[in-house]
mmCIF file of C-alpha atoms in Angstrom:
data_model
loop_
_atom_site.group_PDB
_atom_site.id
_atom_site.type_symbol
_atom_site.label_atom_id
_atom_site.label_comp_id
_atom_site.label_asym_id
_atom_site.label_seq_id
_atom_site.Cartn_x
_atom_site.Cartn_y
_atom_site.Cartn_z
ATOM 1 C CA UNK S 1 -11.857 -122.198 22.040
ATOM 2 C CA UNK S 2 -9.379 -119.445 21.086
ATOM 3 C CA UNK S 3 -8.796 -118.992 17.244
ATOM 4 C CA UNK S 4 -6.090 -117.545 15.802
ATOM 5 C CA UNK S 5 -4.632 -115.694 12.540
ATOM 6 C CA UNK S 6 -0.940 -116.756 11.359
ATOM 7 C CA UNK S 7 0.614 -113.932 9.320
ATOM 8 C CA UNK S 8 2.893 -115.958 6.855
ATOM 9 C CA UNK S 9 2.811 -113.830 3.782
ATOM 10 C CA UNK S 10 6.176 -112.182 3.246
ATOM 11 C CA UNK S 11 8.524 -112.502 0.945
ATOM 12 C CA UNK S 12 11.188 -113.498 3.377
ATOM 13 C CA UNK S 13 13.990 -111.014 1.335
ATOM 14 C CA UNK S 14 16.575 -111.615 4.087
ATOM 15 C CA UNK S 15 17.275 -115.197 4.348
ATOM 16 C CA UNK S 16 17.728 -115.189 0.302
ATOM 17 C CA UNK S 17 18.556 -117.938 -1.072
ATOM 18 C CA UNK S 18 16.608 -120.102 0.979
ATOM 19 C CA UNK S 19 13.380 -118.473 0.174
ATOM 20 C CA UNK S 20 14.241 -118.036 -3.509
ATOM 21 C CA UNK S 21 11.834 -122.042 -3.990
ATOM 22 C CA UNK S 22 10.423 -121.748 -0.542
ATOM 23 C CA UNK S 23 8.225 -119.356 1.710
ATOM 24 C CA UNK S 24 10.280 -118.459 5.047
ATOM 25 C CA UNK S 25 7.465 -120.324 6.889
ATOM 26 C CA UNK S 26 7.969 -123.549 5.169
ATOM 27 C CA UNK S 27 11.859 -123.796 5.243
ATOM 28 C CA UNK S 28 12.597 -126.617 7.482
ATOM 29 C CA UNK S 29 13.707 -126.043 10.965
ATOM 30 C CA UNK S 30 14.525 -129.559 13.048
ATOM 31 C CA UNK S 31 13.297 -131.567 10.259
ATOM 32 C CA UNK S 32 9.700 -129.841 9.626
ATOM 33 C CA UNK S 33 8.944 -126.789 7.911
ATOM 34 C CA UNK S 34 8.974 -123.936 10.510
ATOM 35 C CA UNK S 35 4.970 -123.110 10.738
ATOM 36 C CA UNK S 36 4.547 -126.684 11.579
ATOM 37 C CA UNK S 37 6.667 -125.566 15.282
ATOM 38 C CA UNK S 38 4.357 -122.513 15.530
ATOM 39 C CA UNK S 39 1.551 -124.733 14.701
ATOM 40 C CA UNK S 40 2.006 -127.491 17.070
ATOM 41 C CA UNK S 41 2.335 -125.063 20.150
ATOM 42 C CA UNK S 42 -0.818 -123.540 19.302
ATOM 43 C CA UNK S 43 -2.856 -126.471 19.101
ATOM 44 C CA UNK S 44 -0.962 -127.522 22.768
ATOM 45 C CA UNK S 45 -2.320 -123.928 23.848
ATOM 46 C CA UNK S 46 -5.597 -124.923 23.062
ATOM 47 C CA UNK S 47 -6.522 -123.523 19.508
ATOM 48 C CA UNK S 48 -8.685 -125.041 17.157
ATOM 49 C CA UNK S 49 -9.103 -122.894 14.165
ATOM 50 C CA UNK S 50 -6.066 -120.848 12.679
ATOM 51 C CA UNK S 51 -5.941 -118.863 9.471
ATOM 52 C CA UNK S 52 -3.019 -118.517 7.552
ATOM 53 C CA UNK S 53 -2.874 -115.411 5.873
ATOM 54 C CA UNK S 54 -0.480 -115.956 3.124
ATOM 55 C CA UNK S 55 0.948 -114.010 -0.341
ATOM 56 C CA UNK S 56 4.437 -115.408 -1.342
ATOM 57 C CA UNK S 57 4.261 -118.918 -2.928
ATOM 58 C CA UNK S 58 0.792 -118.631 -1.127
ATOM 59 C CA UNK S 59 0.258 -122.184 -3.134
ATOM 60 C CA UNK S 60 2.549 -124.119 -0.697
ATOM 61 C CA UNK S 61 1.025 -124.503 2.453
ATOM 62 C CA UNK S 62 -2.122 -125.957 1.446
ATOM 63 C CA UNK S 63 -0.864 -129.077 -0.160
ATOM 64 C CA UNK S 64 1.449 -129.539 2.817
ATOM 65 C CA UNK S 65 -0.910 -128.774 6.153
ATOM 66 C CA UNK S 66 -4.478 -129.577 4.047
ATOM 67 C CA UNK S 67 -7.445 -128.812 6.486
ATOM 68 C CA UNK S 68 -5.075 -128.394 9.445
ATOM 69 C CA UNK S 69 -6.864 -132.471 10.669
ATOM 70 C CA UNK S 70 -3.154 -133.849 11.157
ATOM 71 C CA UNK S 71 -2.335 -131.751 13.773
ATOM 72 C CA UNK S 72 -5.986 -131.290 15.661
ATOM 73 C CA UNK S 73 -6.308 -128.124 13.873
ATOM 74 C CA UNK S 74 -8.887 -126.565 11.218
ATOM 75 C CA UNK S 75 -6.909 -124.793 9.217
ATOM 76 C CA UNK S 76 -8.560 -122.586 7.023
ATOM 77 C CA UNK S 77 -6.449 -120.418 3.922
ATOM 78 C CA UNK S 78 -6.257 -116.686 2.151
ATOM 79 C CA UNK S 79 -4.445 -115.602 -0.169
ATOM 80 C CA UNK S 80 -3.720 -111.614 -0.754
ATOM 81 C CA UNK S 81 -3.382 -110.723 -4.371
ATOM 82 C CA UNK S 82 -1.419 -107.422 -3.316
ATOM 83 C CA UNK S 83 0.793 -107.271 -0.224
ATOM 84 C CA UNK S 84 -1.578 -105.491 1.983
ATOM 85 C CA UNK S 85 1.193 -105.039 5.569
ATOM 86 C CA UNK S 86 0.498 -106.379 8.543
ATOM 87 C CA UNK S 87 -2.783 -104.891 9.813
ATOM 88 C CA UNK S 88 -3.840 -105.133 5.999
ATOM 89 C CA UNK S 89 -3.328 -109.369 6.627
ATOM 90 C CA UNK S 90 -5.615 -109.396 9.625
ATOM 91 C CA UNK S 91 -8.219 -107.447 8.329
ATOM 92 C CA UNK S 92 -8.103 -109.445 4.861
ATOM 93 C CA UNK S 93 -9.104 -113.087 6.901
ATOM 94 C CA UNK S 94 -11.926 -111.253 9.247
ATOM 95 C CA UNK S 95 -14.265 -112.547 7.245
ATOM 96 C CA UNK S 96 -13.243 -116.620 8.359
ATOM 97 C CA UNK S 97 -13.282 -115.417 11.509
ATOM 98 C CA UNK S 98 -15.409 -117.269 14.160
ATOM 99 C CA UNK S 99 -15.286 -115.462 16.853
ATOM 100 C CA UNK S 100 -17.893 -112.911 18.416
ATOM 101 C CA UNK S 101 -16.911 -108.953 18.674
ATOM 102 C CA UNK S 102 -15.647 -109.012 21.887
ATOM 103 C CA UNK S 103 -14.113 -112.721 21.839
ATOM 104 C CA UNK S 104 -10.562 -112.993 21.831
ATOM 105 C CA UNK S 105 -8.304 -113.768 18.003
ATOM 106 C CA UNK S 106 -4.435 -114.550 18.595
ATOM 107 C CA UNK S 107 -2.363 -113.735 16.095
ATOM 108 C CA UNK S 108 1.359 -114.479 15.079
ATOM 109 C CA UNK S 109 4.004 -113.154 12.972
ATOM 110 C CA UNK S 110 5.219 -116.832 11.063
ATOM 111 C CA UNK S 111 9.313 -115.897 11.470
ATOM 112 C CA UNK S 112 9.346 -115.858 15.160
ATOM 113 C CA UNK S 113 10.596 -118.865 17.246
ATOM 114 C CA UNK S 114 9.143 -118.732 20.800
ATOM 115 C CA UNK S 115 8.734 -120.103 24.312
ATOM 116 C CA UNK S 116 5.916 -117.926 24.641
ATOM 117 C CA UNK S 117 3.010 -118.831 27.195
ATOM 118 C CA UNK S 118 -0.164 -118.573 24.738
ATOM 119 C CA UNK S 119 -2.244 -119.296 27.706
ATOM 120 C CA UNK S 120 -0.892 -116.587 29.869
ATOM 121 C CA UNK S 121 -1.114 -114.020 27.327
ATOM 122 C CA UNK S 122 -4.761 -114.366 26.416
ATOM 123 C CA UNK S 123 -5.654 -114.770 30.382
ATOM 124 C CA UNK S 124 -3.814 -111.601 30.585
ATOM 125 C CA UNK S 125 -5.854 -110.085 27.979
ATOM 126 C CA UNK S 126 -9.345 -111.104 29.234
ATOM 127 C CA UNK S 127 -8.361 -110.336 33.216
ATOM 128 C CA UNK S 128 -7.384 -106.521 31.777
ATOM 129 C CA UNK S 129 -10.128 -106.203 29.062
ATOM 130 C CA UNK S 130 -7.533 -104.977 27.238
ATOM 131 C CA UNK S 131 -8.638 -103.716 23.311
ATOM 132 C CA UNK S 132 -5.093 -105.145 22.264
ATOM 133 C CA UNK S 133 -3.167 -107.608 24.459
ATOM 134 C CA UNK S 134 0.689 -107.897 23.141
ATOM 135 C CA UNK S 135 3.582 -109.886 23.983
ATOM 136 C CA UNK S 136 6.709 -107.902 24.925
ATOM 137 C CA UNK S 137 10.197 -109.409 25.504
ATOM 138 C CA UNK S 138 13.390 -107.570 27.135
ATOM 139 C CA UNK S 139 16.477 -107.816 25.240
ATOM 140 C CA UNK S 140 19.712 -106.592 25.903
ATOM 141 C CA UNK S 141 20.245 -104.097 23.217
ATOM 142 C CA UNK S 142 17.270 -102.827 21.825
ATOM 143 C CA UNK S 143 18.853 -100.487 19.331
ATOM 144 C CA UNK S 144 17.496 -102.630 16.887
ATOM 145 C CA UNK S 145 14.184 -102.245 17.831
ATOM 146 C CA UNK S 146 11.106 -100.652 18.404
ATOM 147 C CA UNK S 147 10.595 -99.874 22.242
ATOM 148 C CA UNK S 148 7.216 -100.005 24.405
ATOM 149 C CA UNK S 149 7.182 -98.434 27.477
ATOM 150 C CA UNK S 150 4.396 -99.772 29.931
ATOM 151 C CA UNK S 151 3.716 -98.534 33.531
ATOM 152 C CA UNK S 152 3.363 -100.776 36.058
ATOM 153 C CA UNK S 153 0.355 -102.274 35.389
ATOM 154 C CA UNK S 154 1.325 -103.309 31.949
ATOM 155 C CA UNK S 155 -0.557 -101.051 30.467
ATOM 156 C CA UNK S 156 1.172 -99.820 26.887
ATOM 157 C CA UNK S 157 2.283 -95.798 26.946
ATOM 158 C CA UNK S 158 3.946 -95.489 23.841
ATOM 159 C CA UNK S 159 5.428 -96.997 20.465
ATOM 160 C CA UNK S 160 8.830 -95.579 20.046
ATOM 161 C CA UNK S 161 10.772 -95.747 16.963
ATOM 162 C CA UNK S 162 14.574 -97.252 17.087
ATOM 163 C CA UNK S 163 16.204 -95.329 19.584
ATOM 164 C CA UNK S 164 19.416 -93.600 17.534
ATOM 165 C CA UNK S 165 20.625 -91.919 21.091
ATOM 166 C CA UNK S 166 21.435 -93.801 24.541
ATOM 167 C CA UNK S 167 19.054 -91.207 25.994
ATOM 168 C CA UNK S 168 16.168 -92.673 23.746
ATOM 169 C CA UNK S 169 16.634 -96.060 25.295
ATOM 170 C CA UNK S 170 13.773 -95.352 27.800
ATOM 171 C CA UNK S 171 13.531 -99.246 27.479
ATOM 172 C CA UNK S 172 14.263 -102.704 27.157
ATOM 173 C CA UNK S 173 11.145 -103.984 26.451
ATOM 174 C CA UNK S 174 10.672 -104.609 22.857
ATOM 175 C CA UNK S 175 7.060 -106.098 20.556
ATOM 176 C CA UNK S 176 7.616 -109.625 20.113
ATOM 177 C CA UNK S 177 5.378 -110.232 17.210
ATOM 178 C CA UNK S 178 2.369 -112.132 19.465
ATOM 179 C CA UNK S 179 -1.359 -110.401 20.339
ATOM 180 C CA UNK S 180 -3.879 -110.928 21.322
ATOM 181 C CA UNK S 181 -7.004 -109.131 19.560
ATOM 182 C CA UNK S 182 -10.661 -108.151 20.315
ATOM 183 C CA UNK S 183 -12.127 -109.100 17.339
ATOM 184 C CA UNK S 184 -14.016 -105.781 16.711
ATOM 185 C CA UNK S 185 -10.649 -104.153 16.525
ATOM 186 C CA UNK S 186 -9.600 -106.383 13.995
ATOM 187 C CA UNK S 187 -13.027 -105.422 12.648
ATOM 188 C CA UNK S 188 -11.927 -101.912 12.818
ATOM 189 C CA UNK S 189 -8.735 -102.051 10.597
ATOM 190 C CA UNK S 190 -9.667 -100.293 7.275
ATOM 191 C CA UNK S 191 -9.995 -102.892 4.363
ATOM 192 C CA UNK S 192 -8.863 -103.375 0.916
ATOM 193 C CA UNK S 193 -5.226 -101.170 1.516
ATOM 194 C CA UNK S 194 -1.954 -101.907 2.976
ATOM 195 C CA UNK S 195 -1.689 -101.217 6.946
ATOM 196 C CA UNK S 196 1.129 -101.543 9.100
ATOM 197 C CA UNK S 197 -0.083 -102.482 13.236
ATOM 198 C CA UNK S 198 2.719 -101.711 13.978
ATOM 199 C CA UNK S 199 2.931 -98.142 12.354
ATOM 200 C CA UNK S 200 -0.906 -97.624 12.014
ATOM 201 C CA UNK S 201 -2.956 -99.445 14.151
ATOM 202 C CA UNK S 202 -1.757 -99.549 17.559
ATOM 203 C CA UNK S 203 -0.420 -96.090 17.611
ATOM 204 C CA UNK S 204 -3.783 -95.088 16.407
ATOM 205 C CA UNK S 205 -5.906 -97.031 19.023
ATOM 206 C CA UNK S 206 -3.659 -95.943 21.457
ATOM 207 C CA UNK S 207 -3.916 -91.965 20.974
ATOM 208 C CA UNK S 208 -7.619 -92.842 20.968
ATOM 209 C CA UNK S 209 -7.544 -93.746 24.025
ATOM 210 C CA UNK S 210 -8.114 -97.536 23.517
ATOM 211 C CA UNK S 211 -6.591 -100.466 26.103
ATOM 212 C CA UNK S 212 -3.330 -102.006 25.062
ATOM 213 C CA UNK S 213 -1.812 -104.562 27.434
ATOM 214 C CA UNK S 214 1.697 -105.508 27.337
ATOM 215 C CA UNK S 215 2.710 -108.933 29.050
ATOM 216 C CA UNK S 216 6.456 -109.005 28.928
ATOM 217 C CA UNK S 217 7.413 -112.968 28.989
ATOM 218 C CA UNK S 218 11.274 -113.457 28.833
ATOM 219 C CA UNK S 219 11.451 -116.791 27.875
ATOM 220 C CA UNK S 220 13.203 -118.221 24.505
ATOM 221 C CA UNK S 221 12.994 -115.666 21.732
ATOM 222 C CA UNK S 222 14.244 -115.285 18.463
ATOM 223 C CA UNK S 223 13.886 -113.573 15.106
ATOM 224 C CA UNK S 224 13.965 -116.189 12.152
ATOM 225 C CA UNK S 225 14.584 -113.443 9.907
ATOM 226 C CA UNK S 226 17.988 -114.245 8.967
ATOM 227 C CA UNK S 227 20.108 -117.111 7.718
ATOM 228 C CA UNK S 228 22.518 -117.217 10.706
ATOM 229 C CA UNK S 229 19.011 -116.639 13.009
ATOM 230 C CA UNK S 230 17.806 -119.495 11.153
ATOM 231 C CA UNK S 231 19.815 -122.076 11.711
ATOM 232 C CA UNK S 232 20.568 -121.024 15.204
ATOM 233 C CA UNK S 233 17.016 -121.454 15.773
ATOM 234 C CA UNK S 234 17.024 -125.177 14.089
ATOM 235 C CA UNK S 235 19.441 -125.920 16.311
ATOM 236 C CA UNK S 236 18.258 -124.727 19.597
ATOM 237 C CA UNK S 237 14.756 -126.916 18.674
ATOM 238 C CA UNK S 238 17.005 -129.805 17.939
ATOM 239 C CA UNK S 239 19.179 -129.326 21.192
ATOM 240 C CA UNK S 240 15.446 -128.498 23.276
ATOM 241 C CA UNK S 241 16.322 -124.831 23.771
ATOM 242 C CA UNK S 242 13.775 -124.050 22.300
ATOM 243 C CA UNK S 243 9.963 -125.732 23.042
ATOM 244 C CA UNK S 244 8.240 -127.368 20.562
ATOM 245 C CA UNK S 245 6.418 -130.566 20.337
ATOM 246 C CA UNK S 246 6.874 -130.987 16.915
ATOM 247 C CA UNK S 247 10.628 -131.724 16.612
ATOM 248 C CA UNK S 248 10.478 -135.186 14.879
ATOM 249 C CA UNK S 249 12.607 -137.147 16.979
ATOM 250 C CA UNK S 250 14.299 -137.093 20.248
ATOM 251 C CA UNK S 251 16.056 -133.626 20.989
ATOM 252 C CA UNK S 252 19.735 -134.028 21.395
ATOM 253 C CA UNK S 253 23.058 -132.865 20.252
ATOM 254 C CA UNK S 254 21.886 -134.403 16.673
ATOM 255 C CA UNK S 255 18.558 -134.922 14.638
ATOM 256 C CA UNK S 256 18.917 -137.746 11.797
ATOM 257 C CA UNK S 257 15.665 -137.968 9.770
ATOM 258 C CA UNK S 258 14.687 -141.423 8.984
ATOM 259 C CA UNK S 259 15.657 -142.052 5.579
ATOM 260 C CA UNK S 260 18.885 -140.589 5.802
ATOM 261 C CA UNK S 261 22.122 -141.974 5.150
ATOM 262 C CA UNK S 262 24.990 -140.860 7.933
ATOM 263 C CA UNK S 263 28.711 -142.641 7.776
ATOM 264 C CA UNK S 264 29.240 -144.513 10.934
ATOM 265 C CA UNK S 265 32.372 -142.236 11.588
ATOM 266 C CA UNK S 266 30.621 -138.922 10.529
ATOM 267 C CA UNK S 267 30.713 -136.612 13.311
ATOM 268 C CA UNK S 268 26.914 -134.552 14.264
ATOM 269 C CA UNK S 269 27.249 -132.226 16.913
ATOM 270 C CA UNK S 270 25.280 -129.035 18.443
ATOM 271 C CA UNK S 271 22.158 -129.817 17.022
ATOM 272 C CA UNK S 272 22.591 -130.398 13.856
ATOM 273 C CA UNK S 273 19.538 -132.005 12.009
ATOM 274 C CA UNK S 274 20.184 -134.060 8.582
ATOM 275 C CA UNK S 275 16.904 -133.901 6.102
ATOM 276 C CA UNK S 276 14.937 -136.750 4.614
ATOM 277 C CA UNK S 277 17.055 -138.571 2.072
ATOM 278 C CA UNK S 278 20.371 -136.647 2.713
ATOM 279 C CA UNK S 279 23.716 -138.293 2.652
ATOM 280 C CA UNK S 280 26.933 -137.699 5.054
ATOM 281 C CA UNK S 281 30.036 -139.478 3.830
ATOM 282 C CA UNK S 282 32.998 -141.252 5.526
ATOM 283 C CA UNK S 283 34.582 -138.372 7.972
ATOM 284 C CA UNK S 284 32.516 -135.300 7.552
ATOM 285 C CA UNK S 285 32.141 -133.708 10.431
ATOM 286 C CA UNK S 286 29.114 -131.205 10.737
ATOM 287 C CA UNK S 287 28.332 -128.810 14.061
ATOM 288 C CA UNK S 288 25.121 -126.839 14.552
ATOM 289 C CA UNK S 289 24.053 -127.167 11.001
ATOM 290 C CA UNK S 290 21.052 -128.284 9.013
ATOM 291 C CA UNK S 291 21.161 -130.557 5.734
ATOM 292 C CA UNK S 292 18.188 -130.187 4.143
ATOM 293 C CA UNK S 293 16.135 -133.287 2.197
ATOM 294 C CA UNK S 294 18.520 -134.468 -0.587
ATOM 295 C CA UNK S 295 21.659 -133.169 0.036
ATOM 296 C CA UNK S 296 25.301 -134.865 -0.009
ATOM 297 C CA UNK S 297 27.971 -133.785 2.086
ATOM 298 C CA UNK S 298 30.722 -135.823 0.775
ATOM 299 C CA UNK S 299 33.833 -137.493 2.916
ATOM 300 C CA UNK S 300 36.514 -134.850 5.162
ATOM 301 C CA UNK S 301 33.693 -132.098 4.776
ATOM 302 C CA UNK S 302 33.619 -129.607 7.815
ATOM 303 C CA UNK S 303 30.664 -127.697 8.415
ATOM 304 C CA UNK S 304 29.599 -125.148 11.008
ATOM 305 C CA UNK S 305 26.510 -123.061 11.733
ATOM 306 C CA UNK S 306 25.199 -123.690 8.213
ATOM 307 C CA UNK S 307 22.481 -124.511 5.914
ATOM 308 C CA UNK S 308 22.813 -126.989 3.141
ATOM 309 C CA UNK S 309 19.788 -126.331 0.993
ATOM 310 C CA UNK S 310 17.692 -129.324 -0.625
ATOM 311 C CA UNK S 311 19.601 -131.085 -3.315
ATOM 312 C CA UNK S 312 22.846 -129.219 -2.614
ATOM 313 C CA UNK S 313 26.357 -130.989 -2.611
ATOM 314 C CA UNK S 314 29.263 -130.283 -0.806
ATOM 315 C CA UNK S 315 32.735 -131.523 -1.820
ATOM 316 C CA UNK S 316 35.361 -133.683 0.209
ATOM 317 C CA UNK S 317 37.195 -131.816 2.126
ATOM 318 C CA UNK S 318 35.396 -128.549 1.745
ATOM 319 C CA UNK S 319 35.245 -126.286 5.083
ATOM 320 C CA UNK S 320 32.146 -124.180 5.557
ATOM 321 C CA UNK S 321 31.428 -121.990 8.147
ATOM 322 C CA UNK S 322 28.367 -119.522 8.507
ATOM 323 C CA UNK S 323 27.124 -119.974 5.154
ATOM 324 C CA UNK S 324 24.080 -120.916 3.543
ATOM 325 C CA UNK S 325 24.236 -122.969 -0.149
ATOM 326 C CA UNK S 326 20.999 -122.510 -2.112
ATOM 327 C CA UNK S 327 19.108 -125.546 -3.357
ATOM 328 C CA UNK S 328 21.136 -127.600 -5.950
ATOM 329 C CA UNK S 329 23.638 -125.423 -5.661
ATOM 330 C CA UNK S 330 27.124 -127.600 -5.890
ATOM 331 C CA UNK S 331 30.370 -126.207 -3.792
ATOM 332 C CA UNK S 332 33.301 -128.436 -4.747
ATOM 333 C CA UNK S 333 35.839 -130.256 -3.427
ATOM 334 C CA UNK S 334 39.066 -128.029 -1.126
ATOM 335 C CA UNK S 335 36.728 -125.258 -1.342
ATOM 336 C CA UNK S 336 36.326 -122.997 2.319
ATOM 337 C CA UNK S 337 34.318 -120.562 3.010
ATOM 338 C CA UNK S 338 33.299 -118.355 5.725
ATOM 339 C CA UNK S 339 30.760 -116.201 7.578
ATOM 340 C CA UNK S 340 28.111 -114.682 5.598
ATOM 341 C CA UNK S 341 28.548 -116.251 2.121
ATOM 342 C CA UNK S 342 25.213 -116.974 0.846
ATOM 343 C CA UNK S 343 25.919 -119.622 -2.430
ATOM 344 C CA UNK S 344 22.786 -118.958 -4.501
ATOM 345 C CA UNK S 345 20.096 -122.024 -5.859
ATOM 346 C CA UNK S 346 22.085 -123.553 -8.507
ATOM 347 C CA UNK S 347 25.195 -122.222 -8.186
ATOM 348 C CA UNK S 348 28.473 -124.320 -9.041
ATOM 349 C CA UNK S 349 31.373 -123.531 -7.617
ATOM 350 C CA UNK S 350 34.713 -125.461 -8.696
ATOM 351 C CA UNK S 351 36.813 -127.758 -7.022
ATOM 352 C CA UNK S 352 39.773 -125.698 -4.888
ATOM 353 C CA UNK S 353 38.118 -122.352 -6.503
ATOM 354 C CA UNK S 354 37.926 -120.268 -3.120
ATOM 355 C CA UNK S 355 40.212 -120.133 0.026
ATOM 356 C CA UNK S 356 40.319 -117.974 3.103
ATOM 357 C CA UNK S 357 43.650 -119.395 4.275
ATOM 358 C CA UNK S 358 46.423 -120.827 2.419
ATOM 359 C CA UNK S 359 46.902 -123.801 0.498
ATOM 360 C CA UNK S 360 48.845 -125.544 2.986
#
């Protein structure tokens, strides 16, 4: 049995306003909240016993998941009273560890959606007796990113900053937010402060002289970590892009939860997934979206590559594209708007009030 620590503690500042009610982790992605995707393919992978480290609305996930028995797990819970980084996270849940000091922990950032092979990463880790075993993805530009160079035995060389130059782009390979841990290292991270791994830790072990394994696995990847990521992401689950086994319903070019109310001409398309008790009128027609529990898209509607948050409304005829509407919020009728418009929890926006394109 490999057990594992799922960092789900942050704040979630970027995909505001949907984490304005809800932690990022528990924002539903193809009908479930997120974690329960990350969850699910850890238990397939064999895990029994995950802890979820957790800060924001730490309260949450407890009376959703319980002891973890729903999904085969045993799902244990702590809570840090100051935000204490990443490496400060793992080192605050050490102590529900079960494993021995040279027994393997996974652990997970909770805003990453992944075809990862858990299996192959912590063989990989145990065949190298690697001190640190980390999953590494190539992307095409890694500008955005933090590089790590490995030789060719996987074996980690260096943690580079964002390259700012072309010449600094010594690599594609990039950290994709999945390691494998001996647990004495975790042991090893000083407690009771905030501590970046990513800053701190694996720099540190490394100019030590300590093992760190990359494993470079190419398969689906994507950063949650904003709204148009986000839905994307729902959408790929819904579509079976990307693996999960806990997509509530057959994948497909839609994903209609079961007490939801869809007009028999209402048009779903590229994965779009409509939440518990949501209601699609008479000729709405909705592409690569997610309507979250409650909300009401009302008849002509036209939306694209957006999220409808829980209890929201959109008006007849109203064309969205790109945005996100916070919970409750209400966009009326012969309203459009476009990429990047993020209509905040309770927000009311009048009928005809805003227009990209003329009224004709």
């Amino acid at each position: 049995m490999t057990e594992a620590i799922l960092l789900v503690g942050g704040k979630g500042t970027r995909l505001r306003p949907l984490t304005v009610h809800t932690p990022k982790p528990m924002v539903p992605a193809a009908g479930v909240p997120f974690l329960t995707h990350q969850l699910a393919r850890a238990r397939a992978a064999g895990v029994e016993h995950i802890v979820l480290a957790t800060s924001y609305l730490a309260e949450v996930f407890e009376p959703y998941f319980g002891d973890g028995s729903d999904l085969g797990l045993h799902i244990e819970y702590v809570t840090e009273r100051e935000p204490l980084g990443t490496g400060g996270a793992i080192r605050n849940v050490a102590a529900r560890l079960h494993s021995g000091p040279d027994e393997p922990v996974l652990v997970f950032n909770g805003d990453i959606l992944t075809g990862l092979d858990i299996r192959a990463l912590v063989d990989t880790h145990e065949s190298t007796g690697a001190d640190i075993s980390l999953h590494l993805t190539k992307v095409t530009d890694p500008r955005a990113y933090g590089l790590v160079p490995t030789d060719d035995t996987g074996r980690v060389l260096a943690f580079l900053e964002k390259p700012q130059t072309a010449e600094e782009i010594v690599t594609d390979q990039i950290n994709a937010g999945a390691y494998v841990f001996r647990r004495s290292v975790i042991d090893a991270i000083p407690a009771g402060r905030p501590v970046s791994v990513e800053r701190e830790t694996f720099p540190g072990l490394l100019a030590a002289g300590a093992h760190l394994q990359g494993m470079v696995d190419s398969t689906y990847w994507l950063d949650l970590g904003t709204p148009a990521a986000f839905v994307r992401g729902s959408a790929d689950l819904v579509l079976g892009r990307a693996p999960s086994p806990a997509v509530p319903g057959r994948r497909g070019d839609r994903l209609i939860l079961p007490t939801a109310t869809v007009a028999p001409d209402a048009k779903l398309t590229g994965g779009t997934v409509v939440g518990e008790g949501a209601y699609i009128a008479e000729g709405a027609r909705i592409s690569g979206s997610a309507i979250l529990p409650g909300a009401v898209v009302e008849a002509g509607a036209v939306i694209t590559d957006s999220l409808i948050g829980t209890r929201a409304r959109v008006g007849e005829r109203t064309v969205l594209t790109g945005v996100v509407v916070g919970d409750g919020a209400t966009v009326g009728a012969d309203n459009e708007l476009r990429d990047g418009v993020r209509v905040w929890c309770g927000a009311q926006i009048p009928t005809g009030a805003v227009r990209f394109s003329s009224d004709m």
